[in-house]
Short mmCIF file of C-alpha atoms and ligand atoms in Angstrom, two decimals:
data_model
loop_
_atom_site.label_atom_id
_atom_site.label_comp_id
_atom_site.label_asym_id
_atom_site.label_seq_id
_atom_site.Cartn_x
_atom_site.Cartn_y
_atom_site.Cartn_z
CA MET P 1 -61.33 103.34 33.61
CA THR P 2 -61.64 99.63 34.21
CA ALA P 3 -64.32 97.10 34.91
CA ARG P 4 -63.94 95.83 38.46
CA VAL P 5 -65.70 92.78 39.76
CA ARG P 6 -66.31 91.56 43.25
CA LEU P 7 -63.58 89.21 44.36
CA HIS P 8 -65.89 86.37 45.43
CA VAL P 9 -67.68 86.53 42.06
CA PHE P 10 -64.33 86.51 40.28
CA LEU P 11 -63.29 83.44 42.28
CA ALA P 12 -66.56 81.70 41.52
CA HIS P 13 -66.26 82.38 37.80
CA ALA P 14 -62.72 81.06 37.83
CA GLY P 15 -64.10 77.82 39.22
CA VAL P 16 -62.25 78.11 42.53
CA ALA P 17 -65.37 77.69 44.65
CA SER P 18 -69.02 78.66 44.79
CA ARG P 19 -69.69 82.29 45.62
CA ARG P 20 -70.49 81.45 49.22
CA ALA P 21 -67.45 79.19 49.62
CA ALA P 22 -65.32 81.89 48.03
CA GLU P 23 -66.48 84.37 50.65
CA ARG P 24 -65.51 81.84 53.29
CA LEU P 25 -62.05 81.42 51.74
CA MET P 26 -61.66 85.19 51.90
CA ARG P 27 -62.76 85.34 55.54
CA GLU P 28 -60.26 82.61 56.38
CA GLY P 29 -57.46 84.74 54.92
CA ARG P 30 -56.71 82.28 52.11
CA VAL P 31 -57.10 84.75 49.24
CA GLN P 32 -54.52 87.33 48.22
CA VAL P 33 -54.75 90.22 45.78
CA ASN P 34 -51.38 91.44 44.57
CA GLY P 35 -49.77 89.78 47.55
CA GLU P 36 -52.10 91.35 50.15
CA THR P 37 -54.55 89.15 52.02
CA ALA P 38 -58.09 90.23 51.14
CA THR P 39 -60.69 89.48 53.80
CA ALA P 40 -63.16 92.37 53.36
CA PRO P 41 -66.45 91.06 51.90
CA GLY P 42 -66.87 93.90 49.38
CA THR P 43 -63.36 93.66 47.92
CA THR P 44 -63.26 94.21 44.16
CA VAL P 45 -60.56 93.33 41.63
CA ASP P 46 -59.66 94.31 38.12
CA PRO P 47 -59.27 90.97 36.32
CA ALA P 48 -57.08 92.66 33.73
CA ARG P 49 -54.48 93.83 36.19
CA ASP P 50 -54.73 92.25 39.62
CA ARG P 51 -52.94 89.07 40.54
CA VAL P 52 -55.22 86.91 42.63
CA THR P 53 -54.10 83.80 44.48
CA ALA P 54 -56.15 81.33 46.50
CA ASP P 55 -54.25 79.02 48.84
CA GLY P 56 -51.08 80.29 47.21
CA ARG P 57 -52.15 79.23 43.74
CA GLU P 58 -52.67 81.78 41.03
CA VAL P 59 -56.25 82.16 39.85
CA GLN P 60 -56.44 82.63 36.12
CA VAL P 61 -59.60 83.54 34.37
CA MET P 62 -60.14 84.94 31.00
CA THR P 63 -63.32 86.74 30.32
CA GLU P 64 -64.37 87.38 26.79
CA VAL P 65 -64.20 90.99 25.70
CA VAL P 66 -67.74 92.30 25.73
CA VAL P 67 -68.61 95.53 23.96
CA LEU P 68 -72.15 96.85 24.00
CA ALA P 69 -73.59 99.56 21.81
CA MET P 70 -76.41 101.50 23.42
CA ASN P 71 -78.61 104.34 22.27
CA LYS P 72 -78.29 106.58 25.29
CA PRO P 73 -81.48 108.58 25.74
CA ARG P 74 -81.52 112.26 26.70
CA GLY P 75 -81.57 112.87 30.44
CA VAL P 76 -79.71 109.70 31.37
CA LEU P 77 -76.31 110.05 32.97
CA THR P 78 -73.20 108.43 31.41
CA ALA P 79 -72.06 106.70 34.58
CA ALA P 80 -72.33 103.44 36.46
CA ARG P 81 -74.21 104.99 39.37
CA ASP P 82 -75.14 108.40 40.64
CA ALA P 83 -74.96 109.61 44.22
CA ARG P 84 -78.10 111.67 43.61
CA GLY P 85 -80.04 108.68 42.37
CA ARG P 86 -80.48 109.88 38.77
CA ARG P 87 -80.92 107.34 35.98
CA THR P 88 -77.64 106.04 34.58
CA VAL P 89 -76.73 104.15 31.41
CA VAL P 90 -75.44 101.16 33.37
CA GLY P 91 -78.78 101.12 35.19
CA LEU P 92 -80.47 100.50 31.81
CA LEU P 93 -78.64 97.20 31.34
CA PRO P 94 -79.83 93.85 32.68
CA GLU P 95 -78.02 92.81 35.83
CA ASP P 96 -76.78 89.49 34.55
CA LEU P 97 -74.55 91.02 31.88
CA PRO P 98 -70.82 91.12 32.55
CA ARG P 99 -70.02 94.38 34.27
CA THR P 100 -69.14 97.07 31.73
CA VAL P 101 -68.11 100.69 31.91
CA PRO P 102 -69.10 103.48 29.52
CA VAL P 103 -66.47 104.46 26.98
CA GLY P 104 -65.99 108.20 27.32
CA ARG P 105 -68.92 110.45 28.03
CA LEU P 106 -72.05 111.69 26.34
CA ASP P 107 -73.39 114.58 28.35
CA LEU P 108 -76.81 114.51 30.01
CA GLN P 109 -78.77 116.10 27.14
CA SER P 110 -76.83 114.35 24.36
CA GLU P 111 -78.01 111.03 23.05
CA GLY P 112 -77.12 108.26 20.66
CA LEU P 113 -74.35 105.73 20.37
CA LEU P 114 -72.53 104.95 23.58
CA LEU P 115 -70.17 102.00 23.82
CA LEU P 116 -69.73 100.11 27.06
CA THR P 117 -67.09 97.45 27.65
CA ASN P 118 -65.41 95.25 30.23
CA ASP P 119 -62.07 95.72 28.48
CA GLY P 120 -60.40 98.49 30.45
CA GLU P 121 -57.61 99.05 27.97
CA LEU P 122 -60.05 99.33 25.07
CA ALA P 123 -62.24 101.81 26.99
CA LEU P 124 -59.22 103.94 27.77
CA ARG P 125 -57.92 104.01 24.24
CA LEU P 126 -61.26 104.61 22.54
CA SER P 127 -61.76 107.75 24.57
CA HIS P 128 -58.16 108.99 24.39
CA PRO P 129 -57.53 111.68 21.75
CA ARG P 130 -54.16 110.12 20.96
CA TYR P 131 -55.79 107.20 19.16
CA GLY P 132 -57.89 109.58 17.01
CA VAL P 133 -60.98 107.39 16.89
CA THR P 134 -63.56 108.98 14.58
CA LYS P 135 -66.94 109.89 15.99
CA ARG P 136 -69.94 111.09 14.00
CA TYR P 137 -72.77 113.22 15.31
CA ALA P 138 -76.10 114.34 13.90
CA VAL P 139 -77.16 117.81 15.06
CA LEU P 140 -80.61 119.36 14.90
CA PRO P 141 -80.11 123.12 15.16
CA ALA P 142 -82.82 125.64 16.11
CA GLN P 143 -82.42 127.29 12.70
CA PRO P 144 -81.16 125.71 9.45
CA VAL P 145 -77.39 125.56 9.16
CA THR P 146 -75.85 127.65 6.36
CA ALA P 147 -73.15 126.61 3.93
CA GLU P 148 -70.90 129.21 5.53
CA GLN P 149 -71.41 127.72 9.00
CA LEU P 150 -70.59 124.23 7.70
CA ARG P 151 -67.45 125.60 6.06
CA ARG P 152 -66.37 127.25 9.32
CA LEU P 153 -66.95 124.01 11.26
CA ARG P 154 -64.67 122.21 8.82
CA GLY P 155 -62.05 124.97 8.82
CA GLY P 156 -61.74 125.06 12.61
CA VAL P 157 -63.42 127.32 15.15
CA ASP P 158 -62.26 129.00 18.32
CA ILE P 159 -63.82 127.28 21.34
CA GLY P 160 -62.03 129.41 23.89
CA GLU P 161 -59.06 127.07 24.20
CA GLU P 162 -55.54 127.22 22.89
CA ARG P 163 -56.31 124.94 19.98
CA PRO P 164 -59.27 125.51 17.64
CA ALA P 165 -61.63 122.58 16.98
CA ALA P 166 -62.18 121.39 13.41
CA ALA P 167 -64.59 118.82 12.02
CA ARG P 168 -63.32 116.28 9.50
CA THR P 169 -66.57 116.61 7.64
CA ALA P 170 -69.68 118.74 8.16
CA ARG P 171 -72.67 118.43 5.85
CA ARG P 172 -76.45 118.45 5.81
CA CYS P 173 -78.16 115.09 6.28
CA GLY P 174 -81.52 113.47 6.92
CA ARG P 175 -82.73 112.47 10.39
CA PRO P 176 -80.29 110.00 11.94
CA ALA P 177 -82.85 107.17 12.28
CA ARG P 178 -86.56 106.65 12.23
CA HIS P 179 -86.82 107.36 15.97
CA TYR P 180 -86.00 111.01 15.37
CA ALA P 181 -88.15 113.81 13.97
CA GLU P 182 -87.56 115.11 10.44
CA GLY P 183 -85.80 118.47 10.40
CA ASP P 184 -82.75 120.44 9.26
CA TRP P 185 -80.24 117.93 10.57
CA PHE P 186 -76.57 118.11 9.72
CA GLU P 187 -73.78 115.72 10.59
CA ILE P 188 -70.23 116.31 11.63
CA GLU P 189 -67.33 113.95 12.09
CA LEU P 190 -64.60 114.56 14.62
CA HIS P 191 -61.39 112.95 15.75
CA GLU P 192 -61.33 114.45 19.17
CA GLY P 193 -63.00 114.21 22.51
CA ARG P 194 -62.73 117.53 24.29
CA LYS P 195 -65.54 118.17 26.71
CA HIS P 196 -68.82 119.28 25.09
CA VAL P 197 -66.83 119.93 21.94
CA VAL P 198 -69.70 119.57 19.47
CA ARG P 199 -71.97 121.94 21.39
CA ARG P 200 -69.15 124.44 21.82
CA MET P 201 -68.31 124.33 18.12
CA CYS P 202 -71.94 124.88 17.18
CA GLU P 203 -72.22 127.80 19.59
CA ALA P 204 -69.05 129.29 18.16
CA VAL P 205 -70.63 129.51 14.70
CA GLY P 206 -73.91 130.85 16.12
CA LEU P 207 -76.02 127.68 16.13
CA ARG P 208 -78.33 126.74 18.96
CA VAL P 209 -78.46 122.96 19.33
CA LEU P 210 -81.84 121.34 19.87
CA ARG P 211 -80.69 117.75 19.65
CA LEU P 212 -77.32 116.14 19.47
CA VAL P 213 -77.17 112.44 18.53
CA ARG P 214 -73.94 110.47 18.21
CA THR P 215 -74.41 108.19 15.22
CA ALA P 216 -71.09 106.35 14.93
CA VAL P 217 -67.86 105.55 16.73
CA ASP P 218 -65.19 104.31 14.35
CA GLY P 219 -66.93 101.61 12.26
CA VAL P 220 -69.78 101.03 14.72
CA ALA P 221 -73.03 102.75 13.75
CA LEU P 222 -76.07 103.57 15.86
CA SER P 223 -78.30 102.19 13.08
CA ASP P 224 -81.79 101.40 14.22
CA LEU P 225 -81.26 101.06 17.94
CA ALA P 226 -84.15 102.81 19.67
CA PRO P 227 -83.40 105.03 22.68
CA SER P 228 -82.44 102.84 25.70
CA GLN P 229 -81.95 99.81 23.46
CA TRP P 230 -78.58 98.09 23.31
CA ARG P 231 -76.93 95.29 21.42
CA ARG P 232 -73.81 93.27 21.83
CA LEU P 233 -71.12 93.83 19.19
CA ARG P 234 -70.09 90.82 17.14
CA ALA P 235 -66.59 89.39 17.60
CA ALA P 236 -65.47 90.88 14.27
CA GLU P 237 -66.69 94.35 15.29
CA VAL P 238 -64.84 94.07 18.59
CA GLU P 239 -61.63 93.04 16.85
CA ALA P 240 -62.01 95.95 14.39
CA LEU P 241 -62.42 98.42 17.27
CA ARG P 242 -59.44 96.97 19.10
CA ALA P 243 -57.37 97.17 15.93
CA ALA P 244 -58.46 100.80 15.36
CA CYS P 245 -56.79 101.79 18.60
CA GLY P 246 -53.69 99.67 18.28
CA LEU P 247 -54.85 96.60 20.19
CA GLY P 248 -54.47 94.16 17.34
CA ALA P 249 -55.23 90.46 17.81
CA PRO P 250 -53.70 88.02 18.30
CA ALA P 251 -50.39 89.29 19.63
CA SER P 252 -51.84 91.86 22.01
CA PRO P 253 -51.87 91.19 25.71
CA ARG P 254 -55.33 90.36 26.95
CA PRO P 255 -56.81 90.75 30.35
CA VAL P 256 -55.98 87.42 31.88
CA GLY P 257 -56.53 87.37 35.61
CA GLY P 258 -53.01 87.67 36.87
CA LEU P 259 -49.97 87.44 34.68
CA PRO P 260 -48.47 83.99 34.63
CA PRO P 261 -44.99 84.29 36.10
CA PRO P 262 -42.19 84.14 33.53
CA ALA P 263 -41.30 80.56 32.72
CA ARG P 264 -38.09 78.93 33.78
CA GLY P 265 -35.19 79.89 31.56
CA GLN P 266 -37.29 82.39 29.64
CA ALA P 267 -36.46 85.81 28.34
CA PRO P 268 -38.98 88.13 30.01
CA ASP P 269 -40.87 88.61 26.75
CA GLY P 270 -40.68 84.99 25.69
CA GLY P 271 -38.74 86.17 22.65
CA ARG P 272 -41.92 87.40 21.02
CA GLY P 273 -41.57 91.16 21.33
CA SER P 274 -43.48 93.33 23.75
CA GLY P 275 -46.63 91.98 25.30
CA GLY P 276 -45.48 88.38 25.68
CA SER P 277 -44.45 86.88 28.98
CA GLY P 278 -43.95 83.20 28.32
CA PRO P 279 -43.82 80.59 25.61
CA ARG P 280 -46.90 79.39 23.78
CA ILE P 281 -47.10 75.63 23.77
CA ALA P 282 -49.46 73.61 21.57
CA ILE P 283 -50.40 70.11 22.66
CA ASP P 284 -52.59 68.35 20.12
CA GLY P 285 -53.84 64.83 19.72
CA PRO P 286 -56.94 62.64 19.49
CA ALA P 287 -59.33 61.98 22.35
CA ALA P 288 -57.72 60.30 25.36
CA SER P 289 -54.19 60.72 24.08
CA GLY P 290 -53.35 62.44 27.37
CA LYS P 291 -53.44 66.09 26.27
CA THR P 292 -54.98 67.45 29.45
CA ALA P 293 -53.04 65.31 31.92
CA ILE P 294 -49.77 66.19 30.18
CA GLY P 295 -50.56 69.75 29.11
CA SER P 296 -51.72 70.90 32.51
CA ARG P 297 -48.72 69.40 34.29
CA VAL P 298 -46.41 71.09 31.81
CA ALA P 299 -48.26 74.37 32.43
CA ARG P 300 -47.88 74.00 36.18
CA ALA P 301 -44.21 73.14 35.92
CA LEU P 302 -43.59 76.24 33.81
CA GLY P 303 -45.96 78.55 35.69
CA LEU P 304 -48.07 79.09 32.58
CA ALA P 305 -51.81 79.36 32.12
CA PHE P 306 -53.51 76.24 30.81
CA LEU P 307 -56.49 75.89 28.51
CA ASP P 308 -58.15 72.63 27.50
CA THR P 309 -59.77 73.86 24.30
CA GLY P 310 -61.93 70.74 24.10
CA ALA P 311 -63.81 72.17 27.11
CA LEU P 312 -64.74 75.21 24.99
CA TYR P 313 -66.17 73.06 22.19
CA ARG P 314 -67.96 70.92 24.73
CA ALA P 315 -69.40 73.95 26.48
CA VAL P 316 -70.71 75.39 23.21
CA THR P 317 -72.24 71.98 22.45
CA TRP P 318 -73.88 71.85 25.87
CA TRP P 319 -75.26 75.35 25.41
CA ALA P 320 -76.60 74.58 21.93
CA LEU P 321 -78.29 71.37 23.11
CA ARG P 322 -79.72 73.15 26.13
CA ASN P 323 -81.17 75.79 23.83
CA HIS P 324 -82.46 73.12 21.42
CA VAL P 325 -80.37 74.40 18.51
CA PRO P 326 -79.27 71.42 16.36
CA PRO P 327 -75.96 71.62 14.44
CA GLU P 328 -77.80 71.80 11.08
CA ASP P 329 -79.49 75.04 12.14
CA ARG P 330 -76.70 77.35 10.99
CA ALA P 331 -78.63 80.55 11.65
CA GLY P 332 -79.59 79.32 15.11
CA VAL P 333 -75.97 78.45 15.92
CA ALA P 334 -74.83 81.84 14.62
CA GLY P 335 -77.39 83.53 16.87
CA LEU P 336 -76.21 81.55 19.88
CA LEU P 337 -72.61 82.46 19.19
CA ARG P 338 -73.46 86.13 18.83
CA ASP P 339 -74.88 86.21 22.32
CA LEU P 340 -72.43 83.79 23.89
CA ARG P 341 -70.87 85.06 27.06
CA LEU P 342 -68.18 82.61 27.91
CA THR P 343 -65.75 82.73 30.81
CA VAL P 344 -63.01 80.18 31.36
CA GLY P 345 -60.97 79.40 34.43
CA THR P 346 -58.86 76.63 35.89
CA ARG P 347 -59.07 74.44 38.96
CA PRO P 348 -57.38 71.25 40.11
CA ALA P 349 -59.01 68.28 38.38
CA ARG P 350 -61.17 66.21 40.71
CA ASP P 351 -59.97 62.81 39.54
CA ASP P 352 -56.33 63.89 39.17
CA PRO P 353 -55.43 66.69 41.61
CA GLU P 354 -52.05 67.24 39.98
CA ALA P 355 -53.73 68.12 36.71
CA LEU P 356 -55.78 71.20 35.96
CA GLN P 357 -59.31 71.25 34.70
CA THR P 358 -60.67 74.03 32.52
CA THR P 359 -63.89 75.46 33.89
CA VAL P 360 -66.41 77.17 31.65
CA HIS P 361 -69.29 79.47 32.50
CA ILE P 362 -71.82 80.57 29.92
CA ASP P 363 -74.05 83.47 30.86
CA GLY P 364 -73.02 82.85 34.45
CA ALA P 365 -74.25 79.22 34.27
CA ASP P 366 -71.57 76.68 35.15
CA ALA P 367 -71.14 74.37 32.17
CA THR P 368 -68.21 72.52 33.74
CA ALA P 369 -70.21 69.71 35.31
CA HIS P 370 -71.92 68.96 31.97
CA LEU P 371 -68.90 68.79 29.70
CA ARG P 372 -68.82 64.98 29.80
CA ASP P 373 -72.59 64.42 29.66
CA ARG P 374 -73.58 61.75 27.15
CA PRO P 375 -75.44 64.08 24.75
CA VAL P 376 -72.44 66.43 24.78
CA GLU P 377 -70.06 63.54 24.05
CA ALA P 378 -72.30 62.47 21.19
CA GLY P 379 -72.74 65.95 19.70
CA VAL P 380 -69.41 67.69 20.21
CA SER P 381 -67.75 66.53 16.99
CA LEU P 382 -70.68 67.78 14.92
CA TYR P 383 -70.78 71.24 16.51
CA SER P 384 -67.01 71.57 16.44
CA ALA P 385 -66.97 70.87 12.71
CA LEU P 386 -68.99 74.06 12.08
CA PRO P 387 -66.75 76.84 10.71
CA ALA P 388 -68.73 79.49 12.64
CA VAL P 389 -68.02 77.72 15.92
CA ARG P 390 -64.33 77.38 15.11
CA ARG P 391 -64.03 81.02 14.05
CA HIS P 392 -65.72 82.19 17.20
CA LEU P 393 -63.50 80.17 19.52
CA LEU P 394 -60.33 80.97 17.57
CA ALA P 395 -60.11 84.59 18.71
CA LEU P 396 -60.76 83.55 22.29
CA GLN P 397 -58.01 80.93 22.26
CA ARG P 398 -55.49 83.31 20.73
CA ARG P 399 -56.20 85.98 23.29
CA PHE P 400 -55.79 83.42 26.04
CA ALA P 401 -52.40 82.41 24.69
CA ALA P 402 -51.14 85.93 24.04
CA ARG P 403 -49.03 86.15 27.17
CA GLY P 404 -47.82 82.61 27.12
CA ALA P 405 -49.85 79.48 27.86
CA VAL P 406 -50.24 75.78 27.20
CA LEU P 407 -53.21 75.02 24.95
CA ALA P 408 -54.42 71.46 24.51
CA GLY P 409 -56.62 70.58 21.56
CA ARG P 410 -56.89 69.32 18.03
CA ASP P 411 -55.76 72.23 15.89
CA ILE P 412 -53.60 74.34 18.16
CA GLY P 413 -50.31 73.77 16.32
CA THR P 414 -51.93 73.93 12.87
CA VAL P 415 -54.54 76.71 13.13
CA VAL P 416 -54.79 78.45 16.50
CA LEU P 417 -51.07 79.05 17.11
CA PRO P 418 -49.24 78.18 13.89
CA ASP P 419 -46.24 80.08 15.28
CA ALA P 420 -46.30 78.39 18.71
CA ASP P 421 -42.89 78.11 20.37
CA VAL P 422 -43.35 74.39 20.95
CA LYS P 423 -45.71 71.94 19.25
CA VAL P 424 -46.33 68.45 20.50
CA PHE P 425 -48.71 65.89 18.99
CA LEU P 426 -49.63 63.08 21.34
CA GLU P 427 -50.73 59.72 20.01
CA ALA P 428 -51.85 56.52 21.65
CA LYS P 429 -53.05 53.19 20.35
CA LEU P 430 -56.79 52.94 19.88
CA GLU P 431 -57.24 50.28 22.57
CA VAL P 432 -55.20 52.29 25.08
CA ARG P 433 -57.27 55.39 24.43
CA ARG P 434 -60.48 53.40 24.69
CA ALA P 435 -59.48 52.05 28.07
CA ARG P 436 -58.57 55.54 29.31
CA ARG P 437 -61.92 57.08 28.38
CA GLY P 438 -64.21 54.13 28.95
CA GLU P 439 -65.72 54.62 25.50
CA THR P 440 -66.68 51.81 23.16
CA ALA P 441 -64.57 51.15 20.09
CA ALA P 442 -67.39 52.35 17.86
CA GLU P 443 -67.79 55.65 19.73
CA GLN P 444 -64.07 56.27 19.68
CA GLU P 445 -63.68 55.47 16.01
CA GLU P 446 -66.66 57.58 15.05
CA ARG P 447 -65.28 60.59 16.95
CA ASP P 448 -61.82 60.20 15.43
CA ARG P 449 -63.32 59.81 11.98
CA ILE P 450 -65.35 63.04 12.20
CA ASP P 451 -62.50 64.99 13.86
CA ALA P 452 -59.97 63.87 11.25
CA SER P 453 -62.17 64.19 8.17
CA ARG P 454 -63.95 67.50 8.76
CA SER P 455 -63.01 70.27 6.38
CA ALA P 456 -62.53 72.89 9.12
CA ALA P 457 -59.30 72.32 11.04
CA PRO P 458 -59.09 68.53 10.76
CA LEU P 459 -57.14 66.66 13.40
CA ARG P 460 -53.59 66.20 12.14
CA PRO P 461 -50.10 66.97 13.42
CA ALA P 462 -48.48 70.25 12.37
CA PRO P 463 -45.49 69.56 10.10
CA ASP P 464 -43.15 70.93 12.78
CA ALA P 465 -44.77 69.08 15.72
CA VAL P 466 -42.88 66.54 17.79
CA ILE P 467 -44.98 63.35 17.80
CA ILE P 468 -45.00 61.32 21.00
CA ASP P 469 -46.73 57.96 21.29
CA THR P 470 -47.92 57.85 24.89
CA SER P 471 -49.32 54.27 24.78
CA SER P 472 -46.62 52.72 26.92
CA LEU P 473 -45.22 55.79 28.67
CA THR P 474 -46.11 57.08 32.12
CA ILE P 475 -47.53 60.59 32.48
CA GLY P 476 -44.33 61.64 34.27
CA ALA P 477 -42.18 60.37 31.41
CA VAL P 478 -44.16 62.28 28.79
CA VAL P 479 -44.14 65.46 30.90
CA SER P 480 -40.32 65.32 31.23
CA ARG P 481 -40.04 64.74 27.53
CA VAL P 482 -42.15 67.81 26.78
CA LEU P 483 -40.26 69.93 29.32
CA ASP P 484 -37.00 68.89 27.65
CA ILE P 485 -38.35 69.99 24.29
CA VAL P 486 -39.42 73.34 25.79
CA THR P 487 -35.96 73.89 27.25
CA GLU P 488 -34.36 73.02 23.93
CA ARG P 489 -36.62 75.23 21.84
CA VAL P 490 -37.09 78.25 24.00
CA SER P 491 -33.84 78.87 25.82
O1 DC V 501 -60.34 67.03 23.86
P1 DC V 501 -61.77 66.62 23.98
O2 DC V 501 -62.01 65.18 23.78
O3 DC V 501 -62.44 67.18 25.22
O4 DC V 501 -62.51 67.36 22.73
C1 DC V 501 -63.86 67.19 22.50
C2 DC V 501 -64.22 67.49 21.08
O5 DC V 501 -64.00 68.86 20.81
C3 DC V 501 -63.47 66.74 20.01
O6 DC V 501 -64.16 65.61 19.57
C4 DC V 501 -63.36 67.72 18.87
C5 DC V 501 -63.52 69.05 19.51
N1 DC V 501 -62.28 69.84 19.57
C6 DC V 501 -61.87 70.46 18.43
O7 DC V 501 -62.49 70.30 17.41
N2 DC V 501 -60.77 71.26 18.44
C7 DC V 501 -60.08 71.44 19.57
N3 DC V 501 -59.00 72.26 19.56
C8 DC V 501 -60.46 70.79 20.74
C9 DC V 501 -61.57 69.97 20.71
#
């Protein structure tokens, strides 16, 4: 079970072209999916698995893992759509959310907690018995449950299959939430997911079920969600769920649109055990030290994905300013981050076609064109000094790098990837940097001062970084220098 997206939308989110222009590229036969030219307008792709190229260049996007918790009402089908036109859970969600699929199944008359996600691997594992994810249900029986019936549910009952079904716990409880009537509710906890298993177990001990409400999946609880309501899980909840089914961050492979090809001279796993496919390279340095120009060329030379992490901090700043949330409003910033739906991609930079530019979409809105707006320039250091912002972007950056990538930023070698295969810290004289960016000396100094003095991840070279002063070197010279270091360190 995976979340597929339409190819032209995928291309648009990756910053390749607008949706309409992407459709044109497809019609012109310039887009390939797993090596096959894709011209059909309705073509869909699975960003986690398919390798998409446009004009022969790999399209890499990374979409944040989104997990939603919904209170599925009775009578609504656990499906994306229904041929007979019945109401479905996906139909209850707003259209502008990233496309998600239900995790497992709650049958038509059952209700309560249903998770939906765009992470195909997570969906698969959460519903697979092998990973033994615990699920809790509240049951309202037609007649009060007896102690003997609870004991039998715990001991294991015959449900007409080879293996009996046993509950981990079974005990009386109050109503699951205030949306439900008072009554003789009891709750049971199970590790398994056989079809209709709770109803069949209840029948086997002679109980007629009036209502069946799932109240928890692993550590995620239904809480006070009203029927049909949903919420987005916080990053920490998502990581906990992923960890519960063996998808631990940060070393796990993440759906990145298309695997970067193995780098030159690389062991297939990049020497980092299973899941890796290339080296992880940290390029840090102050503003205008050449991180993006150098980092993206290095990435291209090695066939690795590239991420300019400054673009992430800038995009968050743009979003906060657009929503009128100042950096002092911690609760407001936390709220923004909770609902942030951020997608990054790469495209050739406009002013330097040999370099790559990181594109960022938030809630489907293209932030890319605003990343260098004056108010963003002025505010970015303040927002990026907030620990909540750094924490939020940390997980994203690590997932991006999991299969090998070049990350350019301020704290990649020190905080984001302390075990990066290669760490480079670029420097340049103040006046050289000022000329490159067109900033005034005061602006530049102020930015450097805040970046270097903040308590969260201050700008400084990692102890094991190679420091290169780029002031009087050409881009080509620095790139060769970095490639030499990569060859030395990783072969
Ligand atoms: O690289 P840049 O100039 O686009 O970065 C803009 C700002 O983002 C910079 O002033 C500090 C912040 N930033 C950060 O704090 N950590 C990073 N890894 C990257 C950028």
